Every structure is written in structure tokens, then in C-alpha cells.
PDB file of C-alpha atoms in Angstrom:
ATOM      1  CA  UNK X1095     -24.043  -2.700  13.839  1.00  0.00           C
ATOM      2  CA  UNK X1096     -20.357  -1.888  13.949  1.00  0.00           C
ATOM      3  CA  UNK X1097     -17.635  -3.100  16.234  1.00  0.00           C
ATOM      4  CA  UNK X1098     -13.924  -3.196  15.586  1.00  0.00           C
ATOM      5  CA  UNK X1099     -11.310  -2.781  12.951  1.00  0.00           C
ATOM      6  CA  UNK X1100      -8.807  -5.185  11.606  1.00  0.00           C
ATOM      7  CA  UNK X1101      -5.681  -5.091   9.522  1.00  0.00           C
ATOM      8  CA  UNK X1102      -4.870  -8.520   8.115  1.00  0.00           C
ATOM      9  CA  UNK X1103      -1.864  -9.591   6.065  1.00  0.00           C
ATOM     10  CA  UNK X1104      -2.618 -12.267   3.537  1.00  0.00           C
ATOM     11  CA  UNK X1105       0.093 -13.979   1.567  1.00  0.00           C
ATOM     12  CA  UNK X1106      -0.875 -14.811  -2.000  1.00  0.00           C
ATOM     13  CA  UNK X1107       0.403 -17.381  -4.588  1.00  0.00           C
ATOM     14  CA  UNK X1108       1.122 -16.541  -8.480  1.00  0.00           C
ATOM     15  CA  UNK X1109       1.475 -13.403 -10.660  1.00  0.00           C
ATOM     16  CA  UNK X1110       0.781 -12.289 -14.218  1.00  0.00           C
ATOM     17  CA  UNK X1111       3.884 -10.535 -15.487  1.00  0.00           C
ATOM     18  CA  UNK X1112       3.738  -6.780 -15.850  1.00  0.00           C
ATOM     19  CA  UNK X1113       0.256  -6.648 -14.324  1.00  0.00           C
ATOM     20  CA  UNK X1114       0.244  -3.214 -12.786  1.00  0.00           C
ATOM     21  CA  UNK X1115       1.751  -1.579 -15.815  1.00  0.00           C
ATOM     22  CA  UNK X1116       5.249  -0.677 -14.702  1.00  0.00           C
ATOM     23  CA  UNK X1117       7.793  -1.071 -11.949  1.00  0.00           C
ATOM     24  CA  UNK X1118       6.761  -1.889  -8.420  1.00  0.00           C
ATOM     25  CA  UNK X1119       6.637   0.963  -5.919  1.00  0.00           C
ATOM     26  CA  UNK X1120       9.425  -0.683  -3.931  1.00  0.00           C
ATOM     27  CA  UNK X1121      12.578  -2.692  -4.285  1.00  0.00           C
ATOM     28  CA  UNK X1122      11.342  -6.236  -3.790  1.00  0.00           C
ATOM     29  CA  UNK X1123       9.354  -7.929  -6.533  1.00  0.00           C
ATOM     30  CA  UNK X1124       6.152  -8.671  -4.608  1.00  0.00           C
ATOM     31  CA  UNK X1125       3.231  -6.425  -5.479  1.00  0.00           C
ATOM     32  CA  UNK X1126       1.588  -4.918  -2.411  1.00  0.00           C
ATOM     33  CA  UNK X1127      -2.175  -4.379  -2.427  1.00  0.00           C
ATOM     34  CA  UNK X1128      -4.229  -2.647   0.259  1.00  0.00           C
ATOM     35  CA  UNK X1129      -7.950  -3.409   0.490  1.00  0.00           C
ATOM     36  CA  UNK X1130      -9.809  -0.602   2.277  1.00  0.00           C
ATOM     37  CA  UNK X1131     -13.393  -1.373   3.135  1.00  0.00           C
ATOM     38  CA  UNK X1132     -16.226  -1.867   5.602  1.00  0.00           C
ATOM     39  CA  UNK X1133     -17.887  -4.846   7.277  1.00  0.00           C
ATOM     40  CA  UNK X1134     -17.994  -6.852   4.059  1.00  0.00           C
ATOM     41  CA  UNK X1135     -14.204  -6.592   3.867  1.00  0.00           C
ATOM     42  CA  UNK X1136     -13.953  -7.311   7.603  1.00  0.00           C
ATOM     43  CA  UNK X1137     -16.012 -10.441   6.951  1.00  0.00           C
ATOM     44  CA  UNK X1138     -19.273  -9.916   8.871  1.00  0.00           C
ATOM     45  CA  UNK X1139     -21.352 -13.115   9.025  1.00  0.00           C
ATOM     46  CA  UNK X1140     -24.974 -12.161   8.488  1.00  0.00           C
ATOM     47  CA  UNK X1141     -27.575 -13.378  10.966  1.00  0.00           C
ATOM     48  CA  UNK X1142     -31.117 -12.292  11.719  1.00  0.00           C
ATOM     49  CA  UNK X1143     -30.443 -11.099  15.262  1.00  0.00           C
ATOM     50  CA  UNK X1144     -27.434  -9.090  13.988  1.00  0.00           C
ATOM     51  CA  UNK X1145     -25.419  -9.139  17.221  1.00  0.00           C
ATOM     52  CA  UNK X1146     -22.991 -10.270  18.538  1.00  0.00           C
ATOM     53  CA  UNK X1147     -20.959 -10.162  15.351  1.00  0.00           C
ATOM     54  CA  UNK X1148     -18.772 -12.980  14.055  1.00  0.00           C
ATOM     55  CA  UNK X1149     -16.616 -13.034  10.949  1.00  0.00           C
ATOM     56  CA  UNK X1150     -15.544 -15.369   8.184  1.00  0.00           C
ATOM     57  CA  UNK X1151     -11.998 -16.726   8.268  1.00  0.00           C
ATOM     58  CA  UNK X1152      -9.095 -15.074   6.469  1.00  0.00           C
ATOM     59  CA  UNK X1153      -9.247 -17.443   3.511  1.00  0.00           C
ATOM     60  CA  UNK X1154     -13.051 -17.179   3.246  1.00  0.00           C
ATOM     61  CA  UNK X1155     -13.315 -13.392   3.031  1.00  0.00           C
ATOM     62  CA  UNK X1156     -13.284 -11.937  -0.461  1.00  0.00           C
ATOM     63  CA  UNK X1157      -9.891 -10.265  -0.097  1.00  0.00           C
ATOM     64  CA  UNK X1158      -8.392 -13.529   1.132  1.00  0.00           C
ATOM     65  CA  UNK X1159      -9.870 -15.372  -1.837  1.00  0.00           C
ATOM     66  CA  UNK X1160      -8.430 -12.650  -4.079  1.00  0.00           C
ATOM     67  CA  UNK X1161      -5.010 -13.069  -2.492  1.00  0.00           C
ATOM     68  CA  UNK X1162      -5.043 -16.814  -3.057  1.00  0.00           C
ATOM     69  CA  UNK X1163      -6.133 -16.351  -6.671  1.00  0.00           C
ATOM     70  CA  UNK X1164      -3.394 -13.802  -7.369  1.00  0.00           C
ATOM     71  CA  UNK X1165      -0.610 -15.891  -5.957  1.00  0.00           C
ATOM     72  CA  UNK X1166       2.547 -15.769  -3.888  1.00  0.00           C
ATOM     73  CA  UNK X1167       4.051 -12.782  -5.695  1.00  0.00           C
ATOM     74  CA  UNK X1168       1.470 -10.537  -4.051  1.00  0.00           C
ATOM     75  CA  UNK X1169       1.028  -9.338  -0.502  1.00  0.00           C
ATOM     76  CA  UNK X1170      -2.562  -8.358   0.279  1.00  0.00           C
ATOM     77  CA  UNK X1171      -3.223  -6.134   3.293  1.00  0.00           C
ATOM     78  CA  UNK X1172      -6.818  -5.789   4.444  1.00  0.00           C
ATOM     79  CA  UNK X1173      -8.159  -2.893   6.491  1.00  0.00           C
ATOM     80  CA  UNK X1174     -11.865  -3.497   7.030  1.00  0.00           C
ATOM     81  CA  UNK X1175     -13.972  -1.704   9.631  1.00  0.00           C
ATOM     82  CA  UNK X1176     -17.590  -2.436  10.497  1.00  0.00           C
ATOM     83  CA  UNK X1177     -19.672   0.667   9.827  1.00  0.00           C
ATOM     84  CA  UNK X1178     -17.015   2.561   7.891  1.00  0.00           C
ATOM     85  CA  UNK X1179     -18.294   5.285   5.569  1.00  0.00           C
ATOM     86  CA  UNK X1180     -16.512   6.991   2.702  1.00  0.00           C
ATOM     87  CA  UNK X1181     -16.088  10.399   4.338  1.00  0.00           C
ATOM     88  CA  UNK X1182     -18.751  10.836   7.018  1.00  0.00           C
ATOM     89  CA  UNK X1183     -18.531  10.750  10.800  1.00  0.00           C
ATOM     90  CA  UNK X1184     -20.929   8.228  12.273  1.00  0.00           C
ATOM     91  CA  UNK X1185     -23.886   9.561  14.222  1.00  0.00           C
ATOM     92  CA  UNK X1186     -22.596   8.335  17.578  1.00  0.00           C
ATOM     93  CA  UNK X1187     -19.738   6.553  19.282  1.00  0.00           C
ATOM     94  CA  UNK X1188     -19.963   2.773  18.935  1.00  0.00           C
ATOM     95  CA  UNK X1189     -18.165   0.234  21.057  1.00  0.00           C
ATOM     96  CA  UNK X1190     -14.558   1.296  21.565  1.00  0.00           C
ATOM     97  CA  UNK X1191     -14.593   3.804  18.703  1.00  0.00           C
ATOM     98  CA  UNK X1192     -15.555   7.449  18.472  1.00  0.00           C
ATOM     99  CA  UNK X1193     -17.984   8.603  15.786  1.00  0.00           C
ATOM    100  CA  UNK X1194     -15.210  10.108  13.661  1.00  0.00           C
ATOM    101  CA  UNK X1195     -13.284   6.817  13.628  1.00  0.00           C
ATOM    102  CA  UNK X1196     -15.800   5.438  11.133  1.00  0.00           C
ATOM    103  CA  UNK X1197     -14.959   8.183   8.610  1.00  0.00           C
ATOM    104  CA  UNK X1198     -12.903   6.520   5.889  1.00  0.00           C
ATOM    105  CA  UNK X1199     -11.420   9.785   4.650  1.00  0.00           C
ATOM    106  CA  UNK X1200     -10.067  10.549   8.117  1.00  0.00           C
ATOM    107  CA  UNK X1201      -8.698   7.030   8.556  1.00  0.00           C
ATOM    108  CA  UNK X1202      -7.184   6.420   5.123  1.00  0.00           C
ATOM    109  CA  UNK X1203      -4.102   8.706   5.280  1.00  0.00           C
ATOM    110  CA  UNK X1204      -2.789   6.911   8.368  1.00  0.00           C
ATOM    111  CA  UNK X1205      -3.604   3.495   6.918  1.00  0.00           C
ATOM    112  CA  UNK X1206      -1.713   4.359   3.735  1.00  0.00           C
ATOM    113  CA  UNK X1207       1.266   5.792   5.598  1.00  0.00           C
ATOM    114  CA  UNK X1208       1.538   2.706   7.807  1.00  0.00           C
ATOM    115  CA  UNK X1209       1.451   0.298   4.879  1.00  0.00           C
ATOM    116  CA  UNK X1210       3.579   1.995   2.228  1.00  0.00           C
ATOM    117  CA  UNK X1211       5.057   0.953  -0.108  1.00  0.00           C
ATOM    118  CA  UNK X1212       1.911   0.007  -1.991  1.00  0.00           C
ATOM    119  CA  UNK X1213       1.309  -0.739  -5.651  1.00  0.00           C
ATOM    120  CA  UNK X1214      -2.479  -0.722  -5.545  1.00  0.00           C
ATOM    121  CA  UNK X1215      -5.299   0.339  -3.240  1.00  0.00           C
ATOM    122  CA  UNK X1216      -8.663  -1.381  -3.724  1.00  0.00           C
ATOM    123  CA  UNK X1217     -11.502   0.680  -2.232  1.00  0.00           C
ATOM    124  CA  UNK X1218     -14.950  -0.807  -1.643  1.00  0.00           C
ATOM    125  CA  UNK X1219     -17.056   1.557   0.456  1.00  0.00           C
ATOM    126  CA  UNK X1220     -20.430   3.251   0.208  1.00  0.00           C
ATOM    127  CA  UNK X1221     -23.006   0.901   1.697  1.00  0.00           C
ATOM    128  CA  UNK X1222     -22.948   2.619   5.092  1.00  0.00           C
ATOM    129  CA  UNK X1223     -23.294   6.018   3.413  1.00  0.00           C
ATOM    130  CA  UNK X1224     -26.779   4.877   2.373  1.00  0.00           C
ATOM    131  CA  UNK X1225     -27.982   4.920   5.978  1.00  0.00           C
ATOM    132  CA  UNK X1226     -30.929   7.219   6.636  1.00  0.00           C
ATOM    133  CA  UNK X1227     -28.932   9.329   9.101  1.00  0.00           C
ATOM    134  CA  UNK X1228     -26.701  10.621   6.299  1.00  0.00           C
ATOM    135  CA  UNK X1229     -29.418  11.603   3.804  1.00  0.00           C
ATOM    136  CA  UNK X1230     -27.181  10.971   0.790  1.00  0.00           C
ATOM    137  CA  UNK X1231     -28.180  10.032  -2.733  1.00  0.00           C
ATOM    138  CA  UNK X1232     -26.191   7.608  -4.877  1.00  0.00           C
ATOM    139  CA  UNK X1233     -24.197  10.324  -6.642  1.00  0.00           C
ATOM    140  CA  UNK X1234     -23.160  11.815  -3.301  1.00  0.00           C
ATOM    141  CA  UNK X1235     -22.058   8.383  -2.117  1.00  0.00           C
ATOM    142  CA  UNK X1236     -20.000   7.960  -5.282  1.00  0.00           C
ATOM    143  CA  UNK X1237     -18.406  11.357  -4.719  1.00  0.00           C
ATOM    144  CA  UNK X1238     -17.494  10.221  -1.223  1.00  0.00           C
ATOM    145  CA  UNK X1239     -15.723   7.231  -2.749  1.00  0.00           C
ATOM    146  CA  UNK X1240     -13.893   9.521  -5.168  1.00  0.00           C
ATOM    147  CA  UNK X1241     -12.741  11.572  -2.167  1.00  0.00           C
ATOM    148  CA  UNK X1242     -10.869   8.451  -1.064  1.00  0.00           C
ATOM    149  CA  UNK X1243      -9.348   8.049  -4.519  1.00  0.00           C
ATOM    150  CA  UNK X1244      -8.054  11.611  -4.274  1.00  0.00           C
ATOM    151  CA  UNK X1245      -6.510  10.888  -0.872  1.00  0.00           C
ATOM    152  CA  UNK X1246      -4.603   7.927  -2.313  1.00  0.00           C
ATOM    153  CA  UNK X1247      -3.427   9.963  -5.276  1.00  0.00           C
ATOM    154  CA  UNK X1248      -2.142  12.714  -2.989  1.00  0.00           C
ATOM    155  CA  UNK X1249      -0.435  10.629  -0.305  1.00  0.00           C
ATOM    156  CA  UNK X1250       2.979  11.873  -1.522  1.00  0.00           C
ATOM    157  CA  UNK X1251       5.081   9.232   0.164  1.00  0.00           C
ATOM    158  CA  UNK X1252       3.203   9.210   3.441  1.00  0.00           C
ATOM    159  CA  UNK X1253       5.563  10.133   6.273  1.00  0.00           C
ATOM    160  CA  UNK X1254       9.132  10.940   5.205  1.00  0.00           C
ATOM    161  CA  UNK X1255       9.367   8.384   2.381  1.00  0.00           C
ATOM    162  CA  UNK X1256       9.892   8.626  -1.350  1.00  0.00           C
ATOM    163  CA  UNK X1257       7.688   5.641  -2.161  1.00  0.00           C
ATOM    164  CA  UNK X1258       5.607   6.049  -5.285  1.00  0.00           C
ATOM    165  CA  UNK X1259       1.894   6.786  -5.343  1.00  0.00           C
ATOM    166  CA  UNK X1260      -0.252   3.636  -5.486  1.00  0.00           C
ATOM    167  CA  UNK X1261      -2.780   3.061  -8.212  1.00  0.00           C
ATOM    168  CA  UNK X1262      -6.437   2.715  -7.277  1.00  0.00           C
ATOM    169  CA  UNK X1263      -9.207   0.291  -8.178  1.00  0.00           C
ATOM    170  CA  UNK X1264     -12.671   1.392  -7.095  1.00  0.00           C
ATOM    171  CA  UNK X1265     -15.113  -1.444  -6.411  1.00  0.00           C
ATOM    172  CA  UNK X1266     -18.783  -0.488  -6.438  1.00  0.00           C
ATOM    173  CA  UNK X1267     -20.690  -2.166  -3.587  1.00  0.00           C
ATOM    174  CA  UNK X1268     -23.519  -4.413  -4.782  1.00  0.00           C
ATOM    175  CA  UNK X1269     -27.130  -3.408  -4.125  1.00  0.00           C
ATOM    176  CA  UNK X1270     -28.565  -4.430  -0.799  1.00  0.00           C
ATOM    177  CA  UNK X1271     -31.129  -7.218  -0.707  1.00  0.00           C
ATOM    178  CA  UNK X1272     -34.073  -7.848   1.616  1.00  0.00           C
ATOM    179  CA  UNK X1273     -33.249  -6.011   4.841  1.00  0.00           C
ATOM    180  CA  UNK X1274     -36.699  -6.366   6.406  1.00  0.00           C
ATOM    181  CA  UNK X1275     -35.885  -9.339   8.642  1.00  0.00           C
ATOM    182  CA  UNK X1276     -33.060  -7.788  10.665  1.00  0.00           C
ATOM    183  CA  UNK X1277     -32.724  -5.040  13.303  1.00  0.00           C
ATOM    184  CA  UNK X1278     -30.289  -3.354  10.919  1.00  0.00           C
ATOM    185  CA  UNK X1279     -33.221  -2.397   8.680  1.00  0.00           C
ATOM    186  CA  UNK X1280     -33.992   0.680  10.791  1.00  0.00           C
ATOM    187  CA  UNK X1281     -30.526   2.087  10.085  1.00  0.00           C
ATOM    188  CA  UNK X1282     -30.865   1.401   6.381  1.00  0.00           C
ATOM    189  CA  UNK X1283     -34.343   2.840   5.724  1.00  0.00           C
ATOM    190  CA  UNK X1284     -34.319   3.919   2.068  1.00  0.00           C
ATOM    191  CA  UNK X1285     -30.844   2.498   1.595  1.00  0.00           C
ATOM    192  CA  UNK X1286     -31.870  -0.369  -0.654  1.00  0.00           C
ATOM    193  CA  UNK X1287     -33.173   2.033  -3.296  1.00  0.00           C
ATOM    194  CA  UNK X1288     -30.042   4.176  -3.037  1.00  0.00           C
ATOM    195  CA  UNK X1289     -27.774   1.144  -3.377  1.00  0.00           C
ATOM    196  CA  UNK X1290     -29.635   0.065  -6.516  1.00  0.00           C
ATOM    197  CA  UNK X1291     -28.333   3.247  -8.154  1.00  0.00           C
ATOM    198  CA  UNK X1292     -24.716   2.726  -7.093  1.00  0.00           C
ATOM    199  CA  UNK X1293     -23.559   1.071 -10.325  1.00  0.00           C
ATOM    200  CA  UNK X1294     -24.484   4.005 -12.558  1.00  0.00           C
ATOM    201  CA  UNK X1295     -23.399   6.641 -10.040  1.00  0.00           C
ATOM    202  CA  UNK X1296     -19.985   5.072  -9.389  1.00  0.00           C
ATOM    203  CA  UNK X1297     -19.441   4.546 -13.112  1.00  0.00           C
ATOM    204  CA  UNK X1298     -20.110   8.227 -13.821  1.00  0.00           C
ATOM    205  CA  UNK X1299     -17.857   9.396 -11.012  1.00  0.00           C
ATOM    206  CA  UNK X1300     -15.056   7.011 -11.960  1.00  0.00           C
ATOM    207  CA  UNK X1301     -15.100   8.114 -15.587  1.00  0.00           C
ATOM    208  CA  UNK X1302     -14.873  11.759 -14.556  1.00  0.00           C
ATOM    209  CA  UNK X1303     -12.052  10.925 -12.159  1.00  0.00           C
ATOM    210  CA  UNK X1304     -10.259   8.631 -14.619  1.00  0.00           C
ATOM    211  CA  UNK X1305     -10.099   5.718 -12.196  1.00  0.00           C
ATOM    212  CA  UNK X1306     -10.763   2.043 -12.970  1.00  0.00           C
ATOM    213  CA  UNK X1307     -14.012   0.781 -11.477  1.00  0.00           C
ATOM    214  CA  UNK X1308     -15.441  -2.708 -11.071  1.00  0.00           C
ATOM    215  CA  UNK X1309     -19.096  -3.230 -10.185  1.00  0.00           C
ATOM    216  CA  UNK X1310     -19.347  -5.958  -7.554  1.00  0.00           C
ATOM    217  CA  UNK X1311     -23.063  -6.114  -8.337  1.00  0.00           C
ATOM    218  CA  UNK X1312     -22.215  -7.521 -11.758  1.00  0.00           C
ATOM    219  CA  UNK X1313     -21.136 -10.793 -10.131  1.00  0.00           C
ATOM    220  CA  UNK X1314     -22.818 -10.963  -6.697  1.00  0.00           C
ATOM    221  CA  UNK X1315     -25.739  -9.694  -4.651  1.00  0.00           C
ATOM    222  CA  UNK X1316     -26.038  -9.390  -0.892  1.00  0.00           C
ATOM    223  CA  UNK X1317     -27.740 -12.665  -0.098  1.00  0.00           C
ATOM    224  CA  UNK X1318     -26.877 -12.855   3.588  1.00  0.00           C
ATOM    225  CA  UNK X1319     -30.001 -13.146   5.717  1.00  0.00           C
ATOM    226  CA  UNK X1320     -29.736  -9.473   6.701  1.00  0.00           C
ATOM    227  CA  UNK X1321     -29.660  -8.297   3.069  1.00  0.00           C
ATOM    228  CA  UNK X1322     -26.513  -6.249   3.728  1.00  0.00           C
ATOM    229  CA  UNK X1323     -23.673  -8.730   4.090  1.00  0.00           C
ATOM    230  CA  UNK X1324     -22.216 -11.331   1.741  1.00  0.00           C
ATOM    231  CA  UNK X1325     -22.570 -15.078   2.004  1.00  0.00           C
ATOM    232  CA  UNK X1326     -19.450 -17.246   1.932  1.00  0.00           C
ATOM    233  CA  UNK X1327     -20.224 -18.074  -1.696  1.00  0.00           C
ATOM    234  CA  UNK X1328     -20.466 -14.380  -2.584  1.00  0.00           C
ATOM    235  CA  UNK X1329     -17.130 -13.693  -0.891  1.00  0.00           C
ATOM    236  CA  UNK X1330     -15.569 -16.436  -3.025  1.00  0.00           C
ATOM    237  CA  UNK X1331     -17.102 -15.164  -6.260  1.00  0.00           C
ATOM    238  CA  UNK X1332     -16.130 -11.547  -5.629  1.00  0.00           C
ATOM    239  CA  UNK X1333     -12.575 -12.380  -4.606  1.00  0.00           C
ATOM    240  CA  UNK X1334     -11.961 -14.338  -7.797  1.00  0.00           C
ATOM    241  CA  UNK X1335     -13.613 -11.642  -9.921  1.00  0.00           C
ATOM    242  CA  UNK X1336     -11.493  -8.816  -8.504  1.00  0.00           C
ATOM    243  CA  UNK X1337      -8.365 -10.929  -8.958  1.00  0.00           C
ATOM    244  CA  UNK X1338      -9.279 -11.300 -12.632  1.00  0.00           C
ATOM    245  CA  UNK X1339      -9.603  -7.523 -12.936  1.00  0.00           C
ATOM    246  CA  UNK X1340      -6.113  -7.122 -11.523  1.00  0.00           C
ATOM    247  CA  UNK X1341      -4.687  -9.836 -13.756  1.00  0.00           C
ATOM    248  CA  UNK X1342      -6.329  -8.197 -16.771  1.00  0.00           C
ATOM    249  CA  UNK X1343      -4.128  -5.156 -16.238  1.00  0.00           C
ATOM    250  CA  UNK X1344      -6.958  -2.630 -15.931  1.00  0.00           C
ATOM    251  CA  UNK X1345      -5.124  -0.643 -13.288  1.00  0.00           C
ATOM    252  CA  UNK X1346      -3.597   2.096 -15.397  1.00  0.00           C
ATOM    253  CA  UNK X1347      -4.995   5.335 -14.006  1.00  0.00           C
TER     254      UNK X1347
END
């Protein structure tokens, strides 16, 4: 179900003044946003046979739509990996990657260090944690996401820099839909029910951790034919919705 990883730079086009509540983390005026996610950030196109995988174009994926909505005063960097978890090694090596390469908590420090300076990190992970092999409940998945928030908050300039610590926006993955028609359903046995509890679990964890959270399930489902991945329309809706959250200035944490 998982193949490669991609880091994509997306130029954006307009900015609400003072959005992130203070000075930028760097000298130039463009706000830099990192999106850290899984196959739905990578842009997996759902199909019944699952493989081989193809992806939506840069401007179709939700982070690309977000970048366009925000405008040219933003730089959006996307690091999406098929199969990525919050903080769990995968059960086996897949494709070119070792099992531990799918562990978001192991990957994030390097991703942050490579891309500093950053003003904001948007994290949307948790769907893969709901796989049967991990035996996690929704609260444990949410705690895994908060582990990533803690990593961002403790990056301390990455490698030999004095760049400021980015703010974080946690995006709760939407509940999965009908997964019965795809080979991926075996991996996700019980995952639909777990994902239906994500909104409450992530909200509780975010409040305790004092981090802004946006529930993707409040605006989209997972209507791709596999019940796990977004349609093009859902990418567009989510990208615009997250851009509105950023423009609303909710990122004081």
C-alpha cells in the first residue's frame, strides 16, 4: 500500500497581514509552511485494485490547493509518504524503504532540519496508525500525533541554526469510508471504527497539549473508491478549508 516519499515546493499567491501572530522565523517576508503527512498528502489516487499507485498533480493535492489559496507570500513545502504513521515502525520493509522509514517521529527531525526556517508545520497523520497490525485505539493514535507536535516544539534550531521554533497546526484525519471493495481492507480491519473516533480523541489531546486542531472530517469524508483516500474534490475542499484556518490566525500556540 505504500511506495515512496516526496518533498514538493509549492509557490503560493496572497497573504493576510499578521497571520501567524508575530514576526516571521526568518529574514525574508514569505511565510514558510511545512505539510507533514501520509498518502493523502502525497496525493494517492484511489482505485479498486490499489496498485500500482498514481498521484494527483501538485495543484490538485490539498496542500497545493492550500498554497494557491494562501497566495504568493507563502512558500508551502510538502513531505508526504505513503504508509507513514505518527510514531510507529511499519511491520515490514516496503519497496525501497525499511520498516522504520515509515515512522513519522523518526523522520520528522530530519525533515524539519532540512527545511528550516519554518513559520508553521501542518501535521495530518493517524490513518495508518489505525491498521490492525498496530492495535491502537483512537486516543493512542492522537497521542502519537501529539508526539510529533512535541518534536516540532523541541527542534531548537535544527542543525547549528538559531531559527525560531515553528508553530504547529494539527489536522485530524477524516474517518475512513467503505473499505470493503479494495485489497487494502485487510490492512485496515477495525480501522474504520477507530477513525470514527479520531475527532474527539484529537480534540482532547490537542486541548491538553495547547495546540490548534482542525478536524478534516468536518468538511470532507474519504470518498475515494478504496474508502481511505480523498477524491480530487475532497482535496480541493480540504485545501481551501485549511487555508481559511491559517488566514483566521488560529495558529497561536
